[in-house]
Coordinates of C-alpha atoms and ligand atoms in Angstrom, one line a residue:
M684 CA 95.4 101.8 114.5
T685 CA 98.6 102.8 116.3
T686 CA 99.1 104.8 118.7
E687 CA 102.5 102.9 120.2
P688 CA 105.6 103.1 119.1
V689 CA 106.3 100.3 116.6
T690 CA 110.3 100.5 117.3
S691 CA 110.8 97.8 120.2
E692 CA 114.5 99.2 120.3
A693 CA 115.4 102.3 120.1
G694 CA 115.8 103.1 116.9
R695 CA 116.5 99.7 115.1
D696 CA 114.3 98.3 112.4
F697 CA 113.7 95.5 109.5
I698 CA 116.2 97.6 106.9
R699 CA 118.6 98.8 109.8
D700 CA 119.3 95.3 110.3
I701 CA 120.1 94.6 106.5
I702 CA 122.3 97.0 106.0
Q703 CA 123.9 96.2 109.7
A704 CA 124.5 92.8 108.3
D705 CA 125.0 94.2 104.8
L706 CA 128.4 96.3 106.6
D707 CA 129.2 93.1 108.8
S708 CA 129.2 90.9 105.9
K709 CA 131.2 93.2 104.3
R710 CA 128.9 92.4 101.0
H711 CA 129.5 97.0 101.0
S712 CA 132.1 98.9 102.4
R713 CA 129.3 102.0 102.1
I714 CA 125.4 102.4 102.4
V715 CA 124.1 104.7 100.2
T716 CA 120.6 105.3 99.7
R717 CA 118.8 107.3 97.5
F718 CA 115.3 109.7 98.2
P719 CA 113.6 110.3 94.8
P720 CA 110.5 111.9 94.3
E721 CA 108.4 112.7 91.0
P722 CA 108.6 116.5 90.8
N723 CA 104.2 116.4 90.6
G724 CA 103.4 118.0 94.0
Y725 CA 104.8 119.1 97.4
L726 CA 106.4 117.0 99.3
H727 CA 103.8 115.6 101.9
I728 CA 104.4 114.3 106.0
G729 CA 104.7 110.8 104.5
H730 CA 107.4 111.9 102.4
A731 CA 109.8 112.7 105.5
K732 CA 109.3 109.9 107.4
S733 CA 110.4 108.0 103.4
I734 CA 113.4 111.1 103.6
A735 CA 114.5 110.7 107.7
L736 CA 114.8 107.0 106.6
N737 CA 116.6 107.5 104.0
F738 CA 118.9 110.3 105.1
G739 CA 118.2 109.3 109.1
I740 CA 120.6 105.5 107.9
A741 CA 123.4 107.6 105.3
Q742 CA 124.0 109.4 108.7
E743 CA 123.6 106.9 111.1
F744 CA 126.2 104.1 109.4
A745 CA 128.6 107.1 108.1
G746 CA 127.3 106.6 104.3
K747 CA 125.8 109.1 102.2
C748 CA 122.2 109.9 100.6
H749 CA 121.2 111.0 97.3
L750 CA 118.7 113.4 96.1
R751 CA 116.7 112.4 93.1
F752 CA 114.6 113.5 90.4
D753 CA 112.6 111.2 89.1
D754 CA 111.7 113.3 86.5
T755 CA 110.3 110.9 83.7
N756 CA 106.7 112.7 83.4
P757 CA 107.7 116.4 81.7
T758 CA 103.4 117.2 81.4
K759 CA 103.1 116.5 85.8
E760 CA 106.5 118.5 86.4
E761 CA 107.2 121.9 87.3
Q762 CA 110.0 123.7 88.0
E763 CA 108.6 125.2 90.7
Y764 CA 107.6 121.5 92.3
I765 CA 111.7 120.7 91.7
D766 CA 112.8 123.8 94.0
S767 CA 110.3 123.7 97.0
I768 CA 111.6 120.1 98.3
Q769 CA 115.0 121.1 98.1
A770 CA 113.7 123.1 99.9
D771 CA 111.8 121.5 102.5
V772 CA 113.7 118.4 102.4
R773 CA 116.6 121.1 103.6
W774 CA 114.0 122.1 106.1
L775 CA 113.5 119.3 107.4
G776 CA 117.4 118.9 108.9
F777 CA 118.5 116.6 105.9
D778 CA 121.5 117.8 103.2
W779 CA 122.5 115.5 99.8
G780 CA 125.8 117.4 99.2
D781 CA 127.0 116.7 96.3
N782 CA 124.7 114.3 95.3
L783 CA 121.6 115.8 93.4
F784 CA 120.8 113.8 90.9
Y785 CA 117.8 113.6 88.0
A786 CA 116.6 111.0 86.4
S787 CA 116.9 113.2 82.9
D788 CA 120.5 113.3 83.8
Y789 CA 120.3 109.4 82.5
F790 CA 117.5 109.9 79.4
E791 CA 120.9 108.9 76.9
R792 CA 122.1 106.1 78.6
L793 CA 119.0 105.1 79.4
Y794 CA 118.4 105.1 76.1
E795 CA 121.1 103.2 74.5
W796 CA 120.3 100.8 77.1
A797 CA 116.5 99.3 75.6
E798 CA 118.7 99.9 71.8
G799 CA 120.4 96.6 74.1
L800 CA 117.0 95.3 74.7
I801 CA 116.1 95.5 71.1
K802 CA 119.1 93.5 69.7
A803 CA 119.0 90.9 72.2
G804 CA 116.2 90.4 71.0
L805 CA 114.2 91.9 74.8
A806 CA 111.8 95.0 74.4
Y807 CA 110.1 95.1 71.3
V808 CA 107.8 97.6 69.6
D809 CA 104.0 97.1 70.1
D810 CA 101.8 99.0 68.0
Q811 CA 98.9 98.5 70.3
S812 CA 96.2 101.4 71.1
Q813 CA 96.2 101.6 75.0
E814 CA 93.5 99.9 75.3
D815 CA 94.2 97.0 73.1
I816 CA 97.1 97.0 75.4
R817 CA 95.2 96.7 78.3
I818 CA 93.0 93.7 77.7
N819 CA 95.4 92.0 76.7
R820 CA 97.6 91.8 79.7
G821 CA 95.1 89.9 81.4
T822 CA 94.5 90.0 84.9
L823 CA 94.9 88.7 88.2
T824 CA 93.1 85.0 87.7
E825 CA 93.5 85.1 83.4
P826 CA 97.3 85.3 82.0
G827 CA 97.9 87.6 79.2
R828 CA 97.8 88.1 75.1
N829 CA 100.3 87.5 73.5
S830 CA 100.1 91.0 71.1
P831 CA 100.6 90.6 66.8
F832 CA 103.8 92.7 67.9
R833 CA 105.9 90.9 69.4
E834 CA 107.8 88.9 67.1
R835 CA 109.3 91.5 65.2
P836 CA 112.4 91.2 63.6
V837 CA 115.0 93.3 65.9
D838 CA 115.8 95.3 62.5
E839 CA 112.1 96.5 62.5
N840 CA 111.8 97.1 65.9
L841 CA 114.9 99.2 66.2
D842 CA 113.9 101.4 63.0
L843 CA 110.9 102.0 65.1
F844 CA 112.3 103.0 68.2
R845 CA 114.1 105.8 66.8
R846 CA 111.7 106.9 65.1
M847 CA 110.1 107.0 67.5
R848 CA 113.5 109.0 69.4
A849 CA 113.0 111.3 65.7
G850 CA 109.5 112.2 66.7
E851 CA 107.9 110.7 63.4
F852 CA 105.0 109.5 65.5
Q853 CA 101.8 110.8 67.7
N854 CA 101.3 111.1 71.8
G855 CA 100.8 107.3 72.1
A856 CA 101.3 105.7 68.4
R857 CA 103.0 103.1 69.9
V858 CA 105.3 101.4 72.9
L859 CA 108.5 100.0 73.2
R860 CA 107.9 96.9 75.6
A861 CA 109.8 94.6 77.5
K862 CA 109.8 90.8 75.7
I863 CA 109.7 88.9 79.0
D864 CA 105.7 86.8 79.5
M865 CA 102.6 87.4 78.9
A866 CA 101.6 84.6 80.8
A867 CA 103.5 85.2 83.9
G868 CA 102.4 85.6 87.6
N869 CA 103.4 88.8 88.2
I870 CA 101.5 91.1 86.1
N871 CA 103.5 93.7 85.9
L872 CA 106.1 90.9 83.6
R873 CA 103.8 90.8 81.1
D874 CA 105.8 92.8 78.8
P875 CA 106.3 96.3 80.4
V876 CA 106.1 99.1 79.2
L877 CA 109.6 100.9 78.9
Y878 CA 109.2 103.9 76.3
R879 CA 106.0 106.1 75.6
I880 CA 105.3 108.7 73.0
L881 CA 104.5 112.2 74.8
H882 CA 105.2 115.2 73.2
A883 CA 105.9 117.9 76.1
H884 CA 108.2 120.1 77.2
H885 CA 110.4 118.2 79.9
P886 CA 111.3 121.3 83.0
R887 CA 115.4 120.0 82.5
T888 CA 115.9 118.3 78.9
G889 CA 113.6 120.6 77.2
D890 CA 111.9 119.7 73.6
K891 CA 115.1 117.2 72.9
W892 CA 112.8 114.4 74.1
C893 CA 109.8 113.5 72.9
I894 CA 109.8 109.1 74.3
Y895 CA 109.6 109.1 78.2
P896 CA 110.9 106.3 79.9
S897 CA 108.6 104.4 82.4
Y898 CA 108.9 104.5 86.3
D899 CA 110.0 100.3 85.9
Y900 CA 112.6 101.3 82.9
A901 CA 114.2 104.7 84.8
H902 CA 114.6 103.6 89.0
G903 CA 116.5 100.8 89.0
Q904 CA 118.9 101.8 86.2
S905 CA 119.7 105.0 88.2
D906 CA 119.7 103.0 91.1
A907 CA 122.7 101.8 89.3
I908 CA 124.4 104.4 87.3
E909 CA 124.3 105.8 90.9
G910 CA 125.9 102.7 93.1
I911 CA 122.3 102.6 95.7
T912 CA 123.0 99.9 97.5
H913 CA 119.9 99.4 99.3
S914 CA 116.4 101.3 97.6
I915 CA 114.1 101.4 99.9
C916 CA 110.8 102.1 98.0
T917 CA 107.0 101.7 99.6
L918 CA 105.3 98.1 99.6
E919 CA 102.9 99.0 96.3
F920 CA 106.4 98.3 94.6
E921 CA 107.0 95.4 96.0
D922 CA 105.2 93.0 93.2
H923 CA 107.1 95.3 90.5
R924 CA 111.0 94.0 92.4
P925 CA 110.7 91.3 90.2
L926 CA 110.9 93.3 87.5
Y927 CA 113.6 95.5 88.8
D928 CA 115.7 92.9 89.7
W929 CA 114.5 91.1 85.6
L930 CA 115.9 95.0 83.8
L931 CA 119.6 94.9 86.3
D932 CA 120.2 91.1 85.3
K933 CA 120.1 92.2 81.5
L934 CA 121.5 94.8 81.6
P935 CA 125.6 95.9 81.1
V936 CA 124.4 98.2 84.6
P937 CA 127.1 99.3 86.2
S938 CA 126.5 97.9 90.2
H939 CA 123.3 95.8 90.8
P940 CA 121.4 97.6 93.6
H941 CA 118.2 95.7 95.6
Q942 CA 114.9 97.0 97.1
Y943 CA 113.2 96.4 100.1
E944 CA 109.5 97.7 101.3
F945 CA 108.2 99.8 103.8
A946 CA 104.9 100.4 104.7
R947 CA 103.9 104.3 104.0
L948 CA 103.1 106.1 106.5
N949 CA 98.6 106.8 106.9
L950 CA 97.1 109.3 108.9
T951 CA 94.5 109.2 110.4
Y952 CA 91.7 112.9 109.2
T953 CA 94.2 112.6 106.9
L954 CA 95.5 112.4 102.8
L955 CA 98.5 111.2 101.8
S956 CA 97.4 111.2 97.7
K957 CA 99.7 114.0 95.7
R958 CA 97.3 113.7 93.8
V959 CA 94.2 115.0 96.6
L960 CA 96.9 117.1 97.2
T961 CA 97.2 118.8 94.1
Q962 CA 93.4 118.9 93.6
L963 CA 92.3 120.7 96.7
V964 CA 95.3 123.1 96.2
R965 CA 93.6 123.2 92.3
D966 CA 90.4 123.1 93.3
G967 CA 90.6 126.3 95.8
H968 CA 89.8 124.0 98.9
V969 CA 92.3 125.4 100.5
A970 CA 95.1 129.0 100.0
G971 CA 98.0 126.6 98.1
W972 CA 100.3 123.8 99.0
D973 CA 101.2 126.0 101.9
D974 CA 97.5 126.2 103.9
P975 CA 98.7 125.5 107.2
R976 CA 95.7 122.9 107.0
M977 CA 97.6 120.6 103.9
P978 CA 99.7 118.1 105.3
T979 CA 102.5 119.3 103.5
I980 CA 105.9 119.9 104.5
A981 CA 105.6 123.7 104.0
G982 CA 101.8 123.4 104.9
L983 CA 103.5 121.9 108.3
K984 CA 106.5 124.7 108.7
R985 CA 104.1 127.8 107.6
R986 CA 101.5 126.8 110.7
G987 CA 105.2 126.7 112.9
V988 CA 105.4 123.1 113.2
P989 CA 109.4 123.2 114.3
P990 CA 111.0 120.0 112.0
A991 CA 112.7 119.1 115.5
A992 CA 109.4 117.4 116.3
I993 CA 108.2 115.7 112.2
R994 CA 112.2 114.1 112.8
E995 CA 110.8 113.2 116.4
F996 CA 107.1 111.5 114.9
V997 CA 108.9 109.6 112.8
K998 CA 111.4 108.2 114.8
R999 CA 108.7 107.2 117.3
I1000 CA 106.6 105.4 114.2
G1001 CA 109.2 103.0 112.9
V1002 CA 109.6 101.4 110.4
A1003 CA 107.4 97.9 109.4
K1004 CA 105.9 96.3 106.6
A1005 CA 102.4 95.9 107.1
N1006 CA 100.5 99.1 106.5
S1007 CA 99.2 100.7 108.8
V1008 CA 97.5 104.0 110.0
V1009 CA 99.2 106.1 112.2
D1010 CA 96.4 108.4 115.2
V1011 CA 97.4 111.8 113.7
G1012 CA 97.0 112.7 117.2
M1013 CA 100.3 110.9 117.6
L1014 CA 101.6 114.2 115.9
E1015 CA 100.2 116.4 117.6
F1016 CA 101.5 114.8 120.8
C1017 CA 105.0 115.3 119.4
I1018 CA 104.7 118.8 118.1
R1019 CA 102.8 119.8 122.2
E1020 CA 106.0 117.8 123.5
H1021 CA 108.0 120.0 121.4
L1022 CA 106.9 123.3 121.8
N1023 CA 105.9 122.6 125.0
K1024 CA 109.8 123.4 126.0
S1025 CA 110.3 125.4 123.5
A1026 CA 108.4 128.7 123.1
L1027 CA 108.1 130.4 125.4
R1028 CA 105.1 132.1 126.6
R1029 CA 102.7 134.7 126.0
M1030 CA 99.9 136.3 126.2
A1031 CA 96.9 137.0 123.7
V1032 CA 93.1 137.2 124.5
L1033 CA 91.4 135.7 120.9
R1034 CA 87.4 136.9 121.7
P1035 CA 88.4 139.7 123.9
L1036 CA 85.6 141.2 126.8
K1037 CA 86.3 145.0 127.5
V1038 CA 86.6 145.1 131.2
V1039 CA 86.6 148.1 133.7
I1040 CA 88.4 148.2 137.1
E1041 CA 86.6 151.3 138.4
N1042 CA 88.7 151.6 141.7
Y1043 CA 92.0 151.7 139.2
P1044 CA 92.9 155.4 139.2
E1045 CA 92.4 157.3 135.3
G1046 CA 95.5 157.4 133.4
Q1047 CA 97.4 154.9 136.2
V1048 CA 99.8 152.4 133.6
E1049 CA 101.3 150.0 135.9
E1050 CA 103.9 147.5 135.0
L1051 CA 104.3 144.2 136.0
E1052 CA 106.8 140.8 135.4
A1053 CA 106.2 137.8 133.8
V1054 CA 108.3 134.8 133.3
N1055 CA 109.4 134.1 129.9
H1056 CA 109.0 130.4 130.7
P1057 CA 107.9 128.5 133.5
D1058 CA 110.7 125.5 133.4
D1059 CA 113.4 127.8 132.0
P1060 CA 114.2 130.4 134.5
S1061 CA 117.2 131.4 132.1
A1062 CA 114.6 132.5 129.7
G1063 CA 114.1 135.5 131.7
T1064 CA 111.3 137.3 131.8
R1065 CA 109.8 140.9 130.2
K1066 CA 107.4 144.2 131.9
I1067 CA 104.1 143.7 130.8
R1068 CA 101.4 146.7 131.2
F1069 CA 98.0 146.9 133.6
G1070 CA 95.7 149.7 133.5
R1071 CA 92.1 150.5 134.2
E1072 CA 90.6 148.9 131.5
L1073 CA 91.6 145.2 130.6
Y1074 CA 90.5 142.6 127.9
I1075 CA 89.6 138.7 128.9
E1076 CA 88.4 136.6 127.2
Q1077 CA 85.0 136.3 126.2
D1078 CA 84.7 133.1 127.5
D1079 CA 86.4 133.3 130.6
F1080 CA 83.0 135.2 131.9
M1081 CA 79.3 134.1 132.8
E1082 CA 76.8 135.6 133.6
N1083 CA 75.0 132.8 135.2
P1084 CA 77.2 130.5 135.5
P1085 CA 77.2 126.6 136.6
K1086 CA 77.8 125.5 140.5
K1087 CA 81.3 124.5 138.6
F1088 CA 82.4 127.3 136.8
F1089 CA 85.0 128.9 138.5
R1090 CA 85.8 132.2 136.5
L1091 CA 83.9 135.6 136.2
S1092 CA 81.2 135.8 137.1
P1093 CA 78.5 138.2 138.8
G1094 CA 80.0 138.4 142.8
N1095 CA 83.3 136.2 142.0
E1096 CA 86.9 136.9 142.2
V1097 CA 89.8 135.5 140.2
R1098 CA 92.9 136.3 139.2
L1099 CA 94.4 138.0 136.5
R1100 CA 97.5 136.1 136.1
Y1101 CA 100.5 138.3 137.6
A1102 CA 98.9 141.2 138.7
Y1103 CA 95.6 141.4 140.8
F1104 CA 92.5 140.1 142.1
I1105 CA 89.6 140.9 140.5
R1106 CA 85.7 140.9 141.6
C1107 CA 82.7 141.6 139.0
R1108 CA 80.3 144.3 139.9
E1109 CA 78.4 143.9 136.0
A1110 CA 78.2 143.0 132.6
I1111 CA 76.7 145.9 130.7
K1112 CA 74.9 144.8 127.8
N1113 CA 73.9 146.5 124.5
V1114 CA 70.7 146.6 123.0
A1115 CA 70.8 143.6 121.5
G1116 CA 71.5 142.2 125.3
E1117 CA 74.7 140.7 124.4
I1118 CA 77.3 141.5 127.4
V1119 CA 79.6 144.1 126.0
E1120 CA 81.5 145.2 129.2
L1121 CA 82.1 144.2 132.8
R1122 CA 82.3 146.6 135.7
C1123 CA 85.3 145.1 138.2
T1124 CA 87.3 146.5 141.1
Y1125 CA 90.2 145.2 141.1
D1126 CA 92.4 145.0 145.3
P1127 CA 94.9 146.9 145.0
A1128 CA 97.2 144.4 147.8
T1129 CA 97.0 141.9 146.0
K1130 CA 100.0 143.2 143.5
G1131 CA 101.4 140.2 141.5
G1132 CA 98.6 137.7 142.6
N1133 CA 98.6 137.1 146.1
A1134 CA 96.3 138.4 148.7
P1135 CA 97.8 139.3 152.2
D1136 CA 95.1 137.6 153.6
G1137 CA 95.6 134.3 152.4
R1138 CA 92.1 134.1 150.2
K1139 CA 92.2 131.9 147.6
V1140 CA 90.0 133.0 143.9
K1141 CA 89.4 129.0 142.2
A1142 CA 90.8 130.5 139.0
T1143 CA 93.6 132.3 137.1
M1144 CA 92.8 133.7 133.9
H1145 CA 95.2 136.1 131.6
W1146 CA 94.0 139.2 130.2
L1147 CA 96.1 142.7 128.4
S1148 CA 96.0 145.6 128.9
A1149 CA 93.3 147.6 126.1
Q1150 CA 95.8 150.4 125.7
D1151 CA 98.8 148.4 126.0
S1152 CA 97.9 145.3 123.5
V1153 CA 97.8 144.8 119.8
P1154 CA 95.4 144.3 116.9
A1155 CA 95.9 141.3 114.8
E1156 CA 94.5 138.3 113.1
I1157 CA 93.6 134.4 114.7
R1158 CA 93.5 131.7 112.8
I1159 CA 92.4 128.7 114.2
Y1160 CA 93.1 125.1 112.1
N1161 CA 91.1 121.8 113.2
Q1162 CA 91.3 119.1 111.1
L1163 CA 90.8 119.7 107.7
F1164 CA 88.9 116.0 106.7
A1165 CA 86.0 115.4 109.6
R1166 CA 86.5 112.0 109.3
P1167 CA 89.1 109.7 110.5
N1168 CA 89.3 107.8 107.1
P1169 CA 88.2 110.5 104.4
D1170 CA 87.9 108.8 100.8
A1171 CA 90.2 109.9 98.8
G1172 CA 87.9 108.9 95.8
S1173 CA 84.9 111.5 97.2
F1174 CA 87.2 113.6 99.2
A1175 CA 85.3 117.3 98.9
A1176 CA 82.3 115.1 100.8
D1177 CA 84.5 114.6 104.0
L1178 CA 85.9 118.0 104.4
N1179 CA 85.5 120.0 107.8
P1180 CA 83.4 122.9 107.4
Q1181 CA 84.9 123.7 110.4
S1182 CA 88.7 123.5 109.4
L1183 CA 89.2 127.1 109.4
E1184 CA 88.2 129.8 112.0
I1185 CA 89.7 133.1 111.9
L1186 CA 89.3 135.6 115.0
K1187 CA 89.6 139.2 113.4
D1188 CA 89.5 141.1 116.6
A1189 CA 92.0 140.0 118.3
R1190 CA 94.5 140.9 120.9
V1191 CA 98.4 140.4 121.7
E1192 CA 101.4 141.3 123.4
P1193 CA 103.0 144.3 121.6
A1194 CA 106.5 141.3 122.9
I1195 CA 104.7 139.2 119.8
A1196 CA 103.3 141.7 117.7
Q1197 CA 107.1 143.5 117.6
G1198 CA 108.6 140.4 117.1
N1199 CA 109.7 138.9 113.7
S1200 CA 110.1 135.5 114.7
P1201 CA 108.5 132.3 112.8
E1202 CA 109.2 130.6 116.2
P1203 CA 105.7 129.7 117.9
V1204 CA 104.6 131.1 121.4
Q1205 CA 102.2 129.7 123.2
F1206 CA 99.6 131.8 124.1
E1207 CA 98.8 131.1 128.2
R1208 CA 95.6 128.4 128.1
Q1209 CA 95.0 129.7 124.8
G1210 CA 98.0 127.1 122.4
Y1211 CA 100.8 127.1 120.7
F1212 CA 100.8 130.7 117.8
A1213 CA 103.8 131.1 114.6
R1214 CA 103.5 134.5 112.8
D1215 CA 102.5 133.6 109.6
K1216 CA 103.2 135.1 105.9
D1217 CA 100.6 137.8 105.6
S1218 CA 101.4 139.8 108.9
T1219 CA 101.9 143.2 108.0
A1220 CA 103.4 145.9 109.9
D1221 CA 101.1 146.5 112.1
R1222 CA 98.7 144.5 111.5
P1223 CA 100.1 141.1 113.0
V1224 CA 98.7 137.3 112.7
F1225 CA 99.4 134.3 114.0
N1226 CA 98.1 130.6 113.5
R1227 CA 97.7 128.3 116.2
T1228 CA 100.0 125.1 115.0
I1229 CA 97.8 124.2 117.8
G1230 CA 95.7 123.6 121.0
L1231 CA 97.4 122.5 123.8
R1232 CA 95.3 119.9 124.8
D1233 CA 93.8 117.2 123.0
T1234 CA 90.3 119.1 122.5
F1235 CA 89.4 118.0 118.3
A1236 CA 87.5 113.8 119.4
K1237 CA 85.7 115.9 122.0
E1238 CA 84.0 118.0 119.2
V1239 CA 83.4 116.6 116.3
G1240 CA 82.7 113.3 118.8
G1241 CA 84.9 110.7 118.9
K1242 CA 88.3 109.4 117.0
G1243 CA 87.6 107.1 114.6
Ligands
LIG2070 P1 101.8 109.7 94.9 O1 101.2 110.3 96.1 O2 100.9 109.4 93.7 O3 101.6 107.8 94.9 P2 104.6 109.4 95.8 O4 103.9 110.0 97.2 O5 104.2 107.7 95.4 O6 103.1 109.2 94.5 P3 107.3 110.5 94.9 O7 107.3 111.5 93.8 O8 107.1 108.9 94.2 O9 105.4 110.7 95.1 O10 108.0 109.8 96.2 C1 108.8 110.1 96.6 C2 109.1 108.7 98.4 O11 108.1 109.0 99.1 C3 109.6 107.0 97.6 O12 110.1 106.5 97.7 C4 107.7 106.9 98.2 O13 107.3 105.8 98.9 C5 107.9 107.7 98.9 N1 106.1 107.7 100.1 C6 105.6 108.8 99.6 N2 104.3 109.0 99.8 C7 105.0 107.6 101.1 C8 104.7 108.2 102.2 N3 102.9 108.0 103.0 N4 105.0 107.0 103.4 C9 106.0 106.9 103.1 N5 106.5 106.8 102.2 C10 106.4 106.6 100.9
LIG2071 MG1 106.4 107.7 92.8

């Protein structure tokens, strides 16, 4: 498992080295990259790695990066995904300027080029069933078998292909295949499918087409049309590169880009496959693509993760040529590190326990001063209200504490942050024997949190005024999967039943309740929390972005 940054020199990796060399040797004068999502789902943190790489390179080398939708499979693609992908790339801090493209913009040209391949004897229409095509493709150890339709005359191929386009045949009745080599060691070269029949409405081309190009036939040609210099993709496409090059060699394309492969991001406790993420949404395991437990950009955003923390994370993990699994703790570290600097401090009581200060005058309220950020005086201070009735955190009190418990217990004295020392006199219980209220006294001489006689307390606790705090709902998120390496095939069995805990009776400072900012704040001693879109005027909802410390490994019994 990778926990240390794998990029040795700051910001350098093998792809950037190649690009620098291509600029130095004048092979290219201007770098053009692209990020080519298929609009069949929302983007996830793995895509962020690819986005940061492609857009980052364009920025660093004064080139440009295109956003290109690889929209060649209308049965799975939707406008909602096209829109969300654009919003997410922008939110991550990247900009494609005027360079927004769609593979579907090139359908006409791709079609003409396919006719060209047929005329050159390099493509043929195959009538075999999908199943027969699969069987006759052979295996890694056995060569494939030629299709009985492989030697069709050019004219017949052309006629059939035109009729495929005209809609004369059913889905799956025929395909157009490249005529390469059924005995090729690389299975991708065994007469790959270039076009299939799909009577489906396309989000952009509507019903104009009923044949659609395959990924392999669309991708390299789109790169060439756009003048991409470095076509960067993940390792699973390494074996497709010979086909990428074969097509570019045979077709009258305006340029010949080169494909480079890097290792995709894998994260512990996480599955980054659109198929799995789609199923999680569809089967209701999560509340939608932007559920804060999802590794989607939309989910991370809703959870309160700042885009800068994601950028920092992908920078730290670097770009390598060998697959690995990154500890999700590294992402969490980057989020904490960022929020520790940026988040204002506030107080919230997640699981309130009422405290009555018996010697504090009834009806009296006083305003105390609290700092907004301990390391940043420019963040200023705010007033918080103290009164006779307060809330503290339930687990800050123990009736029969073990030796090392220094927080509140009968007879013990603690400091309430920014306020006073208090001492517990008695715990009041209900008929069920549960503690419902604490009776305490305060020492008026300790205002501000220090005793003039120099006596010390071992604990400082957060608190809120009962009267001047606001009820809130707080959602605590844990890992969506309970195992460090969930199984994509049977992921439902690996879901963490404790991935969401809803605290309905929490209290927050009025200052946070009234604010409308999506920026997370630190609830002192609890973690970082961001306002959720489910908030209403009288009831704010907060998502825990992340806790202050990594407690997850302990909770589930160790990291893989
Ligand atoms: P699937 O999840 O079904 O494999 P995909 O994630 O490859 O689909 P695309 O929309 O094709 O979906 O991805 C767009 C780009 O993002 C591709 O260039 C792909 O290589 C890259 N990408 C996808 N997943 C990751 C990942 N985990 N790490 C890095 N890059 C990724
Ligand atoms: Mg893909």
